[in-house]
Short mmCIF file of C-alpha atoms and ligand atoms in Angstrom, two decimals:
data_model
loop_
_atom_site.label_atom_id
_atom_site.label_comp_id
_atom_site.label_asym_id
_atom_site.label_seq_id
_atom_site.Cartn_x
_atom_site.Cartn_y
_atom_site.Cartn_z
CA MET A 1 -2.06 7.24 27.07
CA THR A 2 0.54 9.79 27.53
CA THR A 3 0.94 12.82 25.49
CA GLN A 4 3.90 15.08 25.02
CA ALA A 5 4.32 18.80 23.83
CA SER A 6 4.61 19.70 20.25
CA GLN A 7 8.08 21.02 18.91
CA VAL A 8 8.26 23.63 16.39
CA ASP A 9 11.62 24.30 14.63
CA PRO A 10 12.10 28.16 14.09
CA ASN A 11 14.48 27.61 11.21
CA PHE A 12 12.29 25.16 9.31
CA LYS A 13 11.96 25.83 5.62
CA PRO A 14 9.23 23.88 3.80
CA PHE A 15 10.12 21.48 0.81
CA HIS A 16 9.27 22.26 -2.65
CA GLY A 17 8.62 19.76 -5.10
CA ARG A 18 8.05 19.99 -8.88
CA LEU A 19 7.01 17.55 -11.59
CA LEU A 20 9.18 15.10 -13.24
CA ILE A 21 8.40 14.72 -16.93
CA ASN A 22 10.80 13.08 -19.27
CA GLY A 23 13.71 13.63 -17.05
CA ASP A 24 13.09 17.37 -16.28
CA TRP A 25 11.69 19.15 -13.22
CA CYS A 26 9.13 21.62 -14.31
CA GLY A 27 6.16 23.50 -12.88
CA ALA A 28 2.74 22.72 -13.55
CA GLU A 29 1.63 24.28 -16.98
CA LYS A 30 -1.15 26.48 -15.40
CA GLY A 31 1.37 27.68 -12.57
CA GLY A 32 -0.82 26.06 -9.53
CA THR A 33 0.63 24.71 -6.44
CA ILE A 34 -0.58 22.80 -3.64
CA GLU A 35 0.28 23.69 -0.03
CA ARG A 36 0.61 21.01 2.67
CA ARG A 37 0.71 21.35 6.26
CA SER A 38 1.75 19.23 8.94
CA PRO A 39 -1.24 17.55 10.62
CA ALA A 40 0.59 17.27 13.87
CA HIS A 41 2.13 20.86 13.83
CA ASN A 42 -0.02 23.05 11.57
CA TYR A 43 2.59 24.85 9.79
CA VAL A 44 3.49 24.57 6.03
CA VAL A 45 5.99 21.67 5.33
CA GLY A 46 5.69 21.14 1.55
CA VAL A 47 4.81 23.29 -1.51
CA TYR A 48 4.01 21.33 -4.83
CA ALA A 49 3.25 21.88 -8.40
CA GLU A 50 -0.34 21.29 -8.94
CA ALA A 51 -0.53 19.25 -12.20
CA THR A 52 -3.33 19.45 -14.55
CA GLU A 53 -4.77 17.25 -17.43
CA SER A 54 -2.31 18.74 -19.87
CA ASP A 55 0.79 18.08 -17.48
CA ALA A 56 -0.25 14.24 -17.15
CA GLU A 57 -0.96 14.08 -21.02
CA ARG A 58 2.89 15.14 -21.42
CA ALA A 59 3.88 12.68 -18.71
CA VAL A 60 2.15 9.96 -20.35
CA LYS A 61 3.59 10.74 -23.67
CA ALA A 62 7.15 10.74 -22.36
CA ALA A 63 6.57 7.45 -20.71
CA ARG A 64 4.92 5.81 -24.07
CA VAL A 65 8.26 7.24 -25.91
CA ALA A 66 10.42 6.00 -23.30
CA PHE A 67 8.72 2.46 -23.42
CA ASP A 68 8.53 2.24 -27.46
CA SER A 69 11.72 3.85 -28.53
CA GLY A 70 14.00 4.13 -25.30
CA PRO A 71 16.71 1.99 -24.13
CA TRP A 72 14.93 0.71 -20.70
CA PRO A 73 12.89 -2.17 -21.88
CA HIS A 74 15.56 -3.60 -23.95
CA MET A 75 18.41 -3.29 -21.28
CA SER A 76 19.58 -6.61 -19.82
CA GLY A 77 18.36 -7.67 -16.32
CA SER A 78 21.89 -7.38 -14.94
CA GLU A 79 21.96 -3.40 -16.17
CA ARG A 80 18.47 -2.90 -14.73
CA SER A 81 19.47 -4.48 -11.53
CA ARG A 82 22.72 -2.28 -11.18
CA ILE A 83 20.32 0.93 -11.66
CA LEU A 84 17.82 -0.54 -8.77
CA ARG A 85 20.33 -1.39 -6.33
CA ALA A 86 21.94 2.11 -6.95
CA VAL A 87 18.47 3.57 -6.19
CA ALA A 88 18.24 1.48 -2.85
CA ASP A 89 21.65 2.71 -1.70
CA GLY A 90 20.50 6.27 -2.70
CA ILE A 91 17.34 5.71 -0.63
CA LEU A 92 19.40 4.67 2.36
CA SER A 93 22.18 7.64 2.11
CA ARG A 94 19.04 10.10 2.17
CA LYS A 95 17.00 8.19 4.88
CA ASP A 96 17.11 10.66 7.67
CA GLU A 97 15.91 13.48 5.28
CA LEU A 98 13.16 11.14 3.63
CA ALA A 99 11.93 10.10 7.24
CA ARG A 100 11.47 13.74 8.43
CA LEU A 101 9.63 14.96 5.40
CA GLU A 102 7.41 11.77 5.39
CA THR A 103 6.88 12.39 9.13
CA LEU A 104 5.94 15.85 8.72
CA GLU A 105 3.38 15.30 6.14
CA ASN A 106 1.60 12.32 7.42
CA GLY A 107 1.98 12.79 10.96
CA LYS A 108 3.58 9.49 12.04
CA PRO A 109 6.40 8.95 14.56
CA LEU A 110 9.88 9.54 13.07
CA ALA A 111 11.34 6.34 14.30
CA GLN A 112 8.52 4.55 12.29
CA SER A 113 9.13 6.66 9.19
CA LEU A 114 12.97 5.76 9.57
CA ALA A 115 11.88 2.21 9.66
CA GLU A 116 9.59 2.24 6.71
CA ILE A 117 12.27 4.08 4.65
CA GLU A 118 14.77 1.18 5.26
CA GLY A 119 12.22 -1.26 4.54
CA ALA A 120 11.48 0.43 1.36
CA ALA A 121 15.36 0.33 0.43
CA ASP A 122 14.97 -3.22 0.95
CA LEU A 123 12.05 -3.80 -1.57
CA TRP A 124 14.31 -1.93 -4.24
CA HIS A 125 17.33 -4.41 -3.54
CA TYR A 126 14.79 -7.38 -3.71
CA ALA A 127 13.33 -6.16 -7.14
CA ALA A 128 16.94 -5.78 -8.41
CA THR A 129 17.13 -9.59 -7.69
CA LEU A 130 14.39 -10.25 -9.94
CA ALA A 131 15.19 -8.27 -12.60
CA ARG A 132 17.87 -10.77 -13.36
CA ASN A 133 15.47 -13.60 -12.74
CA LEU A 134 12.68 -12.83 -14.73
CA HIS A 135 12.06 -15.50 -17.21
CA GLY A 136 9.45 -17.56 -19.26
CA ASP A 137 9.17 -20.91 -20.35
CA SER A 138 9.80 -23.49 -22.85
CA TYR A 139 8.19 -26.46 -24.25
CA ASN A 140 10.40 -29.18 -25.79
CA THR A 141 7.54 -31.79 -25.46
CA LEU A 142 5.19 -30.72 -28.36
CA GLY A 143 6.82 -33.18 -30.94
CA ALA A 144 9.83 -33.58 -33.02
CA ASP A 145 9.06 -30.61 -35.25
CA THR A 146 7.67 -28.43 -32.60
CA LEU A 147 9.22 -25.91 -30.15
CA GLY A 148 7.32 -23.70 -27.94
CA VAL A 149 8.81 -20.79 -25.88
CA VAL A 150 6.70 -18.56 -23.98
CA LEU A 151 8.60 -15.28 -23.37
CA ARG A 152 7.66 -12.58 -20.64
CA ASP A 153 7.33 -9.05 -22.25
CA PRO A 154 7.03 -5.77 -20.17
CA ILE A 155 3.69 -4.55 -20.39
CA GLY A 156 4.49 -1.17 -21.25
CA VAL A 157 3.57 1.86 -19.82
CA VAL A 158 2.11 1.44 -15.94
CA SER A 159 0.31 4.21 -14.25
CA ILE A 160 1.13 3.89 -10.21
CA ILE A 161 -1.26 5.80 -7.99
CA THR A 162 -0.52 5.81 -4.24
CA PRO A 163 -2.26 6.85 -0.95
CA TRP A 164 -1.21 9.20 2.07
CA ASN A 165 -0.87 6.35 4.80
CA PHE A 166 2.54 4.93 3.81
CA PRO A 167 3.57 6.92 0.79
CA PHE A 168 7.40 5.77 0.36
CA LEU A 169 6.71 2.09 1.39
CA ILE A 170 3.74 1.78 -1.18
CA VAL A 171 5.46 3.37 -4.22
CA SER A 172 8.28 1.17 -3.31
CA GLN A 173 6.18 -1.80 -3.30
CA LYS A 174 5.17 -1.07 -7.04
CA LEU A 175 7.52 1.09 -8.85
CA PRO A 176 10.97 -1.13 -8.50
CA PHE A 177 8.79 -4.20 -9.68
CA ALA A 178 7.37 -2.38 -12.68
CA LEU A 179 11.10 -1.10 -13.54
CA ALA A 180 12.53 -4.59 -12.97
CA ALA A 181 10.23 -5.95 -15.64
CA GLY A 182 11.29 -3.29 -17.98
CA CYS A 183 8.19 -0.88 -18.01
CA THR A 184 8.21 2.81 -17.98
CA THR A 185 5.84 4.87 -15.71
CA VAL A 186 3.71 7.80 -14.63
CA VAL A 187 3.66 8.05 -10.68
CA LYS A 188 1.06 9.96 -8.78
CA PRO A 189 1.40 10.09 -5.14
CA ALA A 190 -1.57 11.34 -2.84
CA GLU A 191 -1.85 15.25 -2.72
CA VAL A 192 -1.19 15.40 0.65
CA THR A 193 1.95 13.31 0.94
CA SER A 194 3.88 14.14 -2.16
CA GLY A 195 7.21 15.06 -0.75
CA THR A 196 9.11 11.75 -0.38
CA THR A 197 7.96 10.50 -3.92
CA VAL A 198 9.58 13.67 -5.44
CA LEU A 199 12.64 13.25 -3.61
CA LEU A 200 12.48 9.70 -5.13
CA GLY A 201 12.73 11.37 -8.43
CA GLU A 202 15.93 13.16 -7.64
CA ILE A 203 17.37 9.53 -6.41
CA LEU A 204 16.30 7.71 -9.44
CA ILE A 205 17.99 10.60 -11.71
CA ALA A 206 21.18 10.25 -9.57
CA ALA A 207 21.21 6.39 -10.03
CA GLY A 208 21.27 6.76 -14.00
CA LEU A 209 17.61 6.02 -14.90
CA PRO A 210 16.98 7.00 -18.41
CA PRO A 211 14.64 10.12 -18.93
CA GLY A 212 11.02 9.25 -19.49
CA VAL A 213 11.10 5.91 -17.61
CA VAL A 214 9.52 7.51 -14.26
CA ASN A 215 7.58 10.43 -14.41
CA ILE A 216 6.12 11.88 -11.34
CA LEU A 217 3.09 14.20 -11.20
CA THR A 218 1.77 15.67 -7.90
CA GLY A 219 -1.68 16.95 -8.19
CA PRO A 220 -5.45 15.99 -7.25
CA GLY A 221 -6.62 12.48 -7.76
CA ARG A 222 -9.81 13.69 -9.64
CA VAL A 223 -7.69 15.62 -12.30
CA VAL A 224 -4.55 13.88 -12.71
CA GLY A 225 -5.33 10.32 -11.61
CA GLU A 226 -8.34 10.43 -13.80
CA VAL A 227 -6.00 10.78 -16.94
CA LEU A 228 -3.84 8.20 -15.74
CA VAL A 229 -6.70 5.70 -15.40
CA THR A 230 -8.45 6.40 -18.70
CA HIS A 231 -5.48 7.36 -21.13
CA PRO A 232 -5.43 4.87 -24.05
CA ASP A 233 -1.49 4.94 -23.72
CA VAL A 234 -1.34 3.49 -20.52
CA ASP A 235 -1.45 -0.29 -20.67
CA MET A 236 -1.67 -0.94 -16.97
CA LEU A 237 -3.30 0.61 -13.66
CA SER A 238 -1.53 -0.03 -10.22
CA PHE A 239 -3.74 1.49 -7.62
CA THR A 240 -3.47 1.40 -3.73
CA GLY A 241 -6.34 3.65 -2.08
CA SER A 242 -9.86 3.32 -0.87
CA THR A 243 -12.04 0.28 -2.41
CA LEU A 244 -14.54 3.17 -3.57
CA VAL A 245 -11.90 4.95 -5.67
CA GLY A 246 -10.56 1.88 -6.77
CA LYS A 247 -13.86 0.32 -7.96
CA GLN A 248 -14.43 3.65 -10.15
CA ALA A 249 -10.92 3.50 -11.28
CA VAL A 250 -11.34 -0.36 -12.44
CA ALA A 251 -14.39 0.70 -14.48
CA LYS A 252 -12.93 3.52 -15.95
CA SER A 253 -9.70 1.75 -16.81
CA ALA A 254 -12.26 -0.99 -18.39
CA GLN A 255 -12.90 1.24 -21.22
CA THR A 256 -9.31 0.72 -22.65
CA LEU A 257 -9.16 -2.94 -21.13
CA LYS A 258 -6.29 -1.92 -19.09
CA LYS A 259 -4.46 -4.68 -16.45
CA VAL A 260 -5.20 -3.55 -13.22
CA SER A 261 -3.51 -4.44 -9.81
CA MET A 262 -5.51 -3.14 -7.06
CA GLU A 263 -4.75 -2.87 -3.26
CA LEU A 264 -7.92 -1.63 -1.56
CA GLY A 265 -9.16 -1.49 1.91
CA GLY A 266 -9.71 -3.98 4.85
CA LYS A 267 -11.45 -4.63 8.11
CA ASN A 268 -9.10 -7.34 9.44
CA PRO A 269 -9.75 -9.64 12.39
CA GLN A 270 -7.59 -10.67 14.84
CA VAL A 271 -9.21 -14.05 16.17
CA ILE A 272 -8.22 -14.58 20.03
CA PHE A 273 -8.67 -18.16 21.22
CA ASP A 274 -8.88 -18.83 24.76
CA ASP A 275 -5.43 -20.78 25.05
CA CYS A 276 -3.38 -18.06 23.49
CA ASP A 277 -0.05 -16.56 24.85
CA TRP A 278 -1.94 -13.90 26.59
CA GLU A 279 0.86 -11.47 26.88
CA ALA A 280 1.67 -11.66 23.00
CA ALA A 281 -1.70 -11.47 22.05
CA VAL A 282 -2.63 -8.41 23.89
CA ASP A 283 0.44 -6.45 23.03
CA ALA A 284 -0.22 -7.57 19.13
CA VAL A 285 -3.81 -6.31 19.51
CA VAL A 286 -2.67 -2.81 20.65
CA TYR A 287 0.26 -2.76 18.24
CA GLY A 288 -2.41 -3.91 15.35
CA ILE A 289 -4.64 -0.86 15.87
CA PHE A 290 -2.68 1.98 17.09
CA PHE A 291 0.46 1.41 14.60
CA ASN A 292 0.25 4.33 12.26
CA ALA A 293 -2.79 5.69 14.20
CA GLY A 294 -4.76 2.94 12.85
CA GLN A 295 -4.37 4.23 9.24
CA CYS A 296 -3.35 0.85 7.98
CA CYS A 297 -5.32 -1.11 5.19
CA ASN A 298 -3.82 -4.26 7.32
CA SER A 299 -5.04 -2.67 10.63
CA GLY A 300 -6.21 -5.31 13.10
CA SER A 301 -9.20 -3.16 13.74
CA ARG A 302 -11.79 -5.72 14.99
CA ILE A 303 -10.81 -8.45 17.41
CA LEU A 304 -12.98 -11.75 17.84
CA VAL A 305 -12.42 -13.13 21.23
CA GLN A 306 -13.54 -16.51 22.69
CA ASP A 307 -16.51 -15.76 25.11
CA THR A 308 -14.59 -17.72 27.88
CA ILE A 309 -11.94 -14.83 28.07
CA ALA A 310 -13.82 -11.98 26.37
CA ASP A 311 -14.32 -9.63 29.31
CA LYS A 312 -10.83 -10.14 31.13
CA PHE A 313 -9.28 -9.87 27.69
CA ALA A 314 -10.75 -6.71 26.62
CA ALA A 315 -9.91 -5.26 29.97
CA ALA A 316 -6.23 -6.39 29.62
CA VAL A 317 -6.22 -4.52 26.17
CA VAL A 318 -7.73 -1.27 27.47
CA ASN A 319 -5.00 -1.44 30.23
CA LYS A 320 -2.30 -1.72 27.83
CA ALA A 321 -3.78 0.80 25.61
CA LYS A 322 -3.80 3.66 28.25
CA GLN A 323 0.04 3.25 28.20
CA VAL A 324 0.71 4.02 24.84
CA HIS A 325 2.59 7.21 23.94
CA LEU A 326 0.62 9.64 21.79
CA GLY A 327 2.23 12.86 20.81
CA ASP A 328 4.37 14.77 18.60
CA PRO A 329 5.58 12.52 15.94
CA LEU A 330 9.05 14.45 15.80
CA LEU A 331 9.77 13.47 19.45
CA PRO A 332 11.59 10.21 20.54
CA GLY A 333 9.42 7.75 22.10
CA THR A 334 6.10 8.75 20.52
CA GLN A 335 4.33 5.82 19.26
CA VAL A 336 0.92 7.31 17.81
CA GLY A 337 0.93 10.42 16.11
CA ALA A 338 -1.44 12.66 14.17
CA ILE A 339 -4.39 11.59 11.89
CA THR A 340 -3.28 12.62 8.47
CA THR A 341 -6.06 14.76 7.08
CA GLU A 342 -8.92 16.74 8.73
CA LYS A 343 -11.45 14.70 6.66
CA GLN A 344 -10.12 11.47 7.93
CA PHE A 345 -9.88 13.10 11.46
CA GLU A 346 -13.89 13.79 10.91
CA THR A 347 -14.52 10.30 9.33
CA ILE A 348 -13.09 8.54 12.57
CA LEU A 349 -15.34 10.84 15.00
CA ALA A 350 -18.33 10.32 13.17
CA TYR A 351 -17.90 6.45 13.21
CA ILE A 352 -17.11 6.64 17.00
CA GLU A 353 -20.26 8.54 17.18
CA GLY A 354 -22.25 6.24 15.32
CA ALA A 355 -20.88 3.09 17.51
CA LYS A 356 -22.56 5.15 20.44
CA ARG A 357 -25.70 5.69 18.83
CA ALA A 358 -25.95 1.97 17.77
CA GLY A 359 -25.36 0.88 21.39
CA ALA A 360 -21.84 0.02 21.63
CA THR A 361 -19.74 0.96 24.60
CA ILE A 362 -16.83 3.20 24.57
CA ALA A 363 -14.24 1.24 26.86
CA LEU A 364 -11.52 3.65 26.08
CA GLY A 365 -10.87 7.23 24.53
CA GLY A 366 -13.61 7.99 22.00
CA ALA A 367 -12.69 11.72 21.62
CA ARG A 368 -10.01 14.22 20.06
CA VAL A 369 -6.96 14.89 22.17
CA SER A 370 -7.14 18.45 23.34
CA ARG A 371 -4.07 19.93 21.88
CA ALA A 372 -3.31 21.65 18.36
CA GLY A 373 -3.39 19.33 15.43
CA TYR A 374 -5.67 16.00 14.44
CA PHE A 375 -4.87 13.52 17.45
CA ILE A 376 -7.59 11.20 18.48
CA GLU A 377 -7.62 8.92 21.72
CA PRO A 378 -6.67 5.42 21.43
CA THR A 379 -10.26 4.10 21.45
CA VAL A 380 -11.65 0.65 22.35
CA ILE A 381 -15.21 -0.04 21.68
CA THR A 382 -16.90 -3.14 23.51
CA ASN A 383 -20.55 -4.68 23.03
CA VAL A 384 -20.19 -4.65 19.54
CA THR A 385 -22.48 -6.65 17.41
CA PRO A 386 -21.73 -7.87 13.74
CA ASN A 387 -24.41 -5.92 12.32
CA MET A 388 -23.29 -2.50 13.67
CA ALA A 389 -21.16 -0.38 10.94
CA ILE A 390 -17.94 -0.29 13.27
CA ALA A 391 -17.97 -4.08 13.13
CA SER A 392 -17.87 -4.14 9.46
CA GLU A 393 -16.61 -0.93 7.69
CA GLU A 394 -13.14 0.45 7.52
CA VAL A 395 -12.74 3.09 10.34
CA PHE A 396 -9.00 3.80 9.19
CA GLY A 397 -8.18 5.36 12.65
CA PRO A 398 -7.25 4.29 15.96
CA VAL A 399 -10.54 2.63 17.15
CA LEU A 400 -10.65 -0.99 17.91
CA SER A 401 -14.10 -3.02 17.92
CA VAL A 402 -14.33 -5.96 20.24
CA LEU A 403 -16.59 -8.88 19.37
CA THR A 404 -17.08 -12.43 20.75
CA PHE A 405 -17.39 -15.88 19.42
CA LYS A 406 -18.15 -19.52 20.92
CA THR A 407 -16.70 -22.09 18.58
CA VAL A 408 -13.99 -22.24 15.59
CA ASP A 409 -16.79 -22.32 13.21
CA ASP A 410 -18.09 -19.12 14.89
CA ALA A 411 -14.94 -17.23 14.56
CA VAL A 412 -14.28 -18.34 11.09
CA ALA A 413 -18.15 -17.09 9.91
CA LEU A 414 -17.44 -13.94 11.67
CA ALA A 415 -14.07 -13.36 10.21
CA ASN A 416 -15.49 -13.77 6.81
CA SER A 417 -18.62 -11.66 7.49
CA THR A 418 -17.33 -8.42 5.70
CA LEU A 419 -16.94 -7.63 2.13
CA TYR A 420 -13.11 -7.52 2.75
CA GLY A 421 -10.51 -9.91 2.82
CA LEU A 422 -6.89 -8.53 3.20
CA SER A 423 -5.63 -9.96 6.41
CA ALA A 424 -6.40 -11.59 9.62
CA ALA A 425 -4.70 -13.35 12.68
CA VAL A 426 -5.19 -16.17 14.65
CA TRP A 427 -3.71 -16.54 18.19
CA SER A 428 -3.75 -20.08 19.89
CA SER A 429 -0.98 -22.16 21.65
CA ASN A 430 -2.76 -25.14 19.63
CA PHE A 431 -1.43 -25.34 16.05
CA SER A 432 -4.03 -27.26 14.95
CA THR A 433 -6.58 -24.63 15.90
CA CYS A 434 -4.35 -22.08 14.52
CA LEU A 435 -4.24 -24.00 10.86
CA THR A 436 -7.75 -25.28 10.90
CA ALA A 437 -9.14 -21.35 11.30
CA ALA A 438 -6.20 -20.01 9.07
CA ARG A 439 -7.04 -22.04 6.28
CA ARG A 440 -10.70 -21.39 6.17
CA ILE A 441 -10.18 -17.28 6.61
CA ARG A 442 -10.67 -15.80 3.13
CA ALA A 443 -7.75 -13.02 3.40
CA GLY A 444 -4.89 -12.58 1.32
CA THR A 445 -2.51 -12.87 4.49
CA VAL A 446 -3.31 -14.59 7.80
CA TRP A 447 -0.60 -14.38 10.37
CA ILE A 448 -0.47 -17.08 13.02
CA ASN A 449 0.55 -15.79 16.66
CA THR A 450 1.99 -12.74 15.36
CA PHE A 451 0.66 -9.58 13.23
CA LEU A 452 1.82 -7.14 10.75
CA GLU A 453 4.96 -8.39 9.81
CA GLY A 454 6.10 -8.16 6.23
CA HIS A 455 8.79 -9.62 4.06
CA ALA A 456 9.61 -8.77 0.45
CA GLU A 457 9.59 -12.63 -0.55
CA LEU A 458 5.95 -12.87 0.67
CA PRO A 459 3.21 -11.96 -1.78
CA PHE A 460 0.71 -9.27 -0.29
CA GLY A 461 -2.91 -8.35 -1.43
CA GLY A 462 -6.57 -9.11 -0.98
CA TYR A 463 -9.58 -11.28 -1.46
CA ARG A 464 -12.82 -9.88 -2.46
CA GLU A 465 -13.48 -6.14 -2.11
CA SER A 466 -9.77 -5.70 -0.61
CA GLY A 467 -8.26 -5.92 -4.23
CA LEU A 468 -7.38 -7.74 -7.23
CA GLY A 469 -3.76 -9.17 -7.68
CA ARG A 470 -0.66 -9.71 -5.44
CA GLU A 471 2.29 -7.54 -4.85
CA LEU A 472 5.87 -8.35 -3.58
CA GLY A 473 7.06 -12.03 -3.62
CA ARG A 474 8.61 -13.79 -6.24
CA PHE A 475 5.87 -12.91 -9.16
CA ALA A 476 5.98 -9.65 -8.29
CA THR A 477 7.79 -8.62 -11.70
CA GLU A 478 5.78 -11.08 -13.49
CA ASP A 479 2.57 -9.03 -12.68
CA TYR A 480 3.94 -6.05 -15.15
CA THR A 481 4.57 -8.56 -17.85
CA GLU A 482 2.63 -9.98 -20.63
CA SER A 483 3.46 -13.41 -21.94
CA LYS A 484 4.10 -13.94 -25.61
CA THR A 485 3.99 -17.45 -27.15
CA LEU A 486 6.29 -18.28 -29.66
CA GLN A 487 5.79 -21.42 -31.70
CA MET A 488 8.50 -22.61 -34.14
CA HIS A 489 8.06 -25.35 -36.67
CA LEU A 490 11.23 -27.34 -37.65
CA GLY A 491 11.81 -29.13 -40.89
CA ALA A 492 8.86 -29.37 -43.70
CA ARG A 493 5.55 -28.39 -42.83
CA THR A 494 2.75 -30.64 -43.80
CA ASN A 495 0.30 -28.47 -46.31
CA TRP A 496 -3.21 -28.05 -45.30
CA TYR A 497 -4.14 -27.77 -49.16
CA LEU A 498 -3.60 -31.03 -50.95
CA PRO A 499 -4.27 -31.57 -54.55
CA LYS A 500 -6.99 -33.92 -55.57
CA PRO A 501 -5.65 -37.12 -56.17
P1 LIG B 601 -7.85 7.31 -1.82
O1 LIG B 601 -8.70 6.24 -2.69
O2 LIG B 601 -8.92 8.53 -1.74
O3 LIG B 601 -6.68 7.67 -2.71
C1 LIG B 601 -5.76 7.07 -3.16
C2 LIG B 601 -5.16 7.73 -4.34
O4 LIG B 601 -6.30 7.79 -5.66
C3 LIG B 601 -4.62 9.01 -4.12
O5 LIG B 601 -3.39 9.48 -4.79
C4 LIG B 601 -5.81 10.01 -4.79
O6 LIG B 601 -5.08 11.34 -4.90
C5 LIG B 601 -6.17 9.11 -6.01
N1 LIG B 601 -7.48 9.37 -6.62
C6 LIG B 601 -8.45 9.96 -6.00
N2 LIG B 601 -9.64 10.26 -6.91
C7 LIG B 601 -9.24 9.58 -7.87
C8 LIG B 601 -9.84 9.50 -9.20
N3 LIG B 601 -10.98 9.77 -9.47
N4 LIG B 601 -8.94 8.65 -10.23
C9 LIG B 601 -7.89 8.43 -9.76
N5 LIG B 601 -6.93 8.49 -8.92
C10 LIG B 601 -7.91 9.03 -7.75
O7 LIG B 601 -7.27 6.56 -0.69
P2 LIG B 601 -6.71 7.43 0.58
O8 LIG B 601 -7.45 7.87 1.31
O9 LIG B 601 -5.34 8.06 -0.08
O10 LIG B 601 -5.73 6.06 1.32
C11 LIG B 601 -6.69 5.37 2.23
C12 LIG B 601 -7.36 3.93 1.62
O11 LIG B 601 -6.25 3.15 0.98
C13 LIG B 601 -7.90 3.33 2.77
O12 LIG B 601 -9.12 2.70 2.21
C14 LIG B 601 -6.78 1.99 2.87
O13 LIG B 601 -7.55 0.78 3.20
C15 LIG B 601 -6.29 2.10 1.30
N6 LIG B 601 -4.91 1.19 1.50
C16 LIG B 601 -4.86 -0.14 0.84
C17 LIG B 601 -3.57 -0.67 1.12
C18 LIG B 601 -3.55 -1.91 0.62
O14 LIG B 601 -2.14 -2.42 0.08
N7 LIG B 601 -4.34 -2.87 0.54
C19 LIG B 601 -2.44 0.18 1.59
C20 LIG B 601 -2.59 1.36 1.98
C21 LIG B 601 -3.69 2.01 1.87
#
């Protein structure tokens, strides 16, 4: 592990963000604000309006009116597509500003933020293509006197609630697809990383989005999020965050029977067979756990290694992990930045202590880095057994657990042994082994001989407690629709009531 000194710009001015309601930027009704400090540098980088229930009510109302009486749901796919493309171009034209703010609020390396902003723009471009392709179905097979048509109707007002680990990328996995379908929305980013979502609001307005179609609320989840989850005028909830809060949100939203799309936690295994491409697998394991300081729903936070190579493989991972560049996320070359919040920092350290107490071995790291900010050493834990919390619970930090297996059956059973099912990887030079394992692992994504790749065309989401529904892919816009059946009768209808003969 190498670390680099922090860099503080003396001319830096924090970003100020307000609420976007019905096309207007405004302060919170009660005048409150939230301050955000950089987790890597500990200076104030953002100041946001702290929305309350009444602001949330106004935002939902604006979205409702924009849906019920505004132009957006009735625009042609081609017009909506043009605006989504303009948003994508607007994102790219402000990508440096967006990336810098993302890094300052989240603590992730600047080059990574830049790549994420560019990836997000690609999602807006992809959604623009779907806006023109959304269509229903027709049935010309129901008999000479019947024609059936199935319409795709935008579902209505969608609440979009996002977490702090990939703030801009995740809002871009949801919002453009909801807009492509013709929905109107209220968006609530995580309170610690609101900046880039607020900047997105400026880009949306510049692209010509009508007022009320996207409303943005910065504020605490338990206040603002609560309104968005329970409000009767909201038709659908699209949520990404922890499984705990996600389950509570589903239960509360059930009072008004909202449709839900939930992207939640994971404890994702990389299964390493003894005939794997060694270099590639070691590199992907290190990348899979230390990318974004392990704060990914998709983190490869446990590796299952065939017992014949387990010690040697773990040693190679430790050796490579020592070379990872940890440090100031603003400096070029940094690969691992800060942990995003103090609370998460404490949670990760507590998991490491728990693993020690349970009898596991800290093969690398295991402590905070002695510098300002919330930095944790890349950590590798061996002698982990399936019954330990570190083997089955989501740590959401740079902490890798190493477990072993003997046969394909063992590997699959171990892979499927947690409550989660978001993603997994299988490493073997025998494709038959890869496919046998991949087909039996219960996860929404299984990578084969690679890890953490993503494409707009491929659906993403989880089995079991990792979520409900799928984002991305060609059906992504359909998720934001209701289907409506039109049954048409042609010619004279046979009466039900027949006069007595
Ligand atoms: P979190 O659940 O604490 O918060 C997520 C969002 O919910 C935030 O905007 C928060 O303000 C809001 N919220 C909090 N309490 C609420 C309430 N009572 N009602 C409504 N909204 C409320 O999650 P987090 O700590 O921000 O993010 C980390 C978690 O997100 C991890 O578990 C991670 O695995 C998960 N995640 C999942 C995916 C995925 O696609 N599956 C992607 C990224 C993150």
